[in-house]
Every structure is written in structure tokens, then in C-alpha cells.
Amino acid sequence: MSPRIFGILLFLLALLLFAILDASAKYLTAFYAVPFLVWARYAVHLVVMLVAVAPSQGRALIATRHPWLMVVRALLLCALTLFAQLAFRVLPLAETTAIVFITPLLVALLAGPMLGETVTRKSWLATL
């Protein structure tokens, strides 16, 4: 199997797993408090990383020259998860997912001001 096909299959698997994650989050919000679900998600992530990755990476796993940027990124990810799960609680799953599809547009809009990147016409066409 070519690396390109393998990459496509991995990406499709990731999309399937994200869909399962969103559907399970929607289901669980009916029974558990959203902050608890967010805590559980990241607690499980921490345990998996400590067991599967930390032994081979050691201190390099957490070493960074910009710790505050990593903290901000982590807080943004937690906020994203919290807001998404709160949205799942009150909106239908399909509607929430459709709203998420504006993400590429937001990324293209912010690429210039935040990262100094130039968004070409081809990129805008692909985004649209």
C-alpha cells in the first residue's frame, strides 16, 4: 500500500473516530455534567500519554521553550471541548456538526493576521 493511500485511510479513520467522539459526547451529556465529561476526557488522555508515550519520550514530552504558549493552547483546547459539549447538549448533533464546518473559513481568515501567512486564491477556493 502506498504511503499516500495509507495516509488517506488514517485520516478517514480519524474522521470516523471524531464522529464517534461527538456522538458519544452528545449521548453522555444527557446523564453527566459537561464539566465532568471534559475532565474525564482529558484525564484519560493524560493516563494514555503517561503509559504509552512518556516511557519512550521522558522529559522531552513536556520540554518547551514557550511554556506559556503551551498553557494557553491547552486552556483553549479545554474551552473548545467545554463549549462544544455544551452545544451538543442543546443542539441536534447534525446541526452542531454543520456549524463546525465553518472552521476552515475561520482558519483562512485568521491565517494572515495571526500567522503572517498569505492566503492565495487557490486556498480561498478550496476553503469555500
XYZ file of N, CA and C in Angstrom, residues 108 111-112 117-128:
45
model
N -8.714 30.245 7.542
C -8.203 31.039 6.419
C -8.241 32.536 6.746
N -5.378 33.218 9.308
C -4.009 32.836 8.943
C -3.129 34.056 8.694
N -3.687 35.061 8.037
C -2.901 36.271 7.764
C -2.609 37.071 9.010
N 0.644 34.573 7.309
C 0.612 33.794 6.078
C -0.209 34.505 5.013
N 0.128 34.237 3.759
C -0.638 34.767 2.646
C -1.581 33.676 2.158
N -2.855 33.971 2.116
C -3.841 33.006 1.645
C -4.084 33.293 0.165
N -3.731 32.333 -0.668
C -3.845 32.507 -2.116
C -5.277 32.292 -2.585
N -5.528 32.659 -3.845
C -6.854 32.426 -4.429
C -7.209 30.958 -4.421
N -6.229 30.123 -4.724
C -6.472 28.667 -4.712
C -6.904 28.212 -3.326
N -6.264 28.736 -2.304
C -6.635 28.379 -0.929
C -8.040 28.847 -0.599
N -8.394 30.064 -1.028
C -9.743 30.560 -0.781
C -10.784 29.716 -1.519
N -10.481 29.307 -2.751
C -11.405 28.460 -3.500
C -11.573 27.111 -2.802
N -10.455 26.538 -2.352
C -10.527 25.268 -1.649
C -11.313 25.418 -0.346
N -11.130 26.528 0.337
C -11.842 26.777 1.586
C -13.342 26.883 1.351
N -13.705 27.651 0.325
C -15.126 27.826 0.016
C -15.727 26.523 -0.490
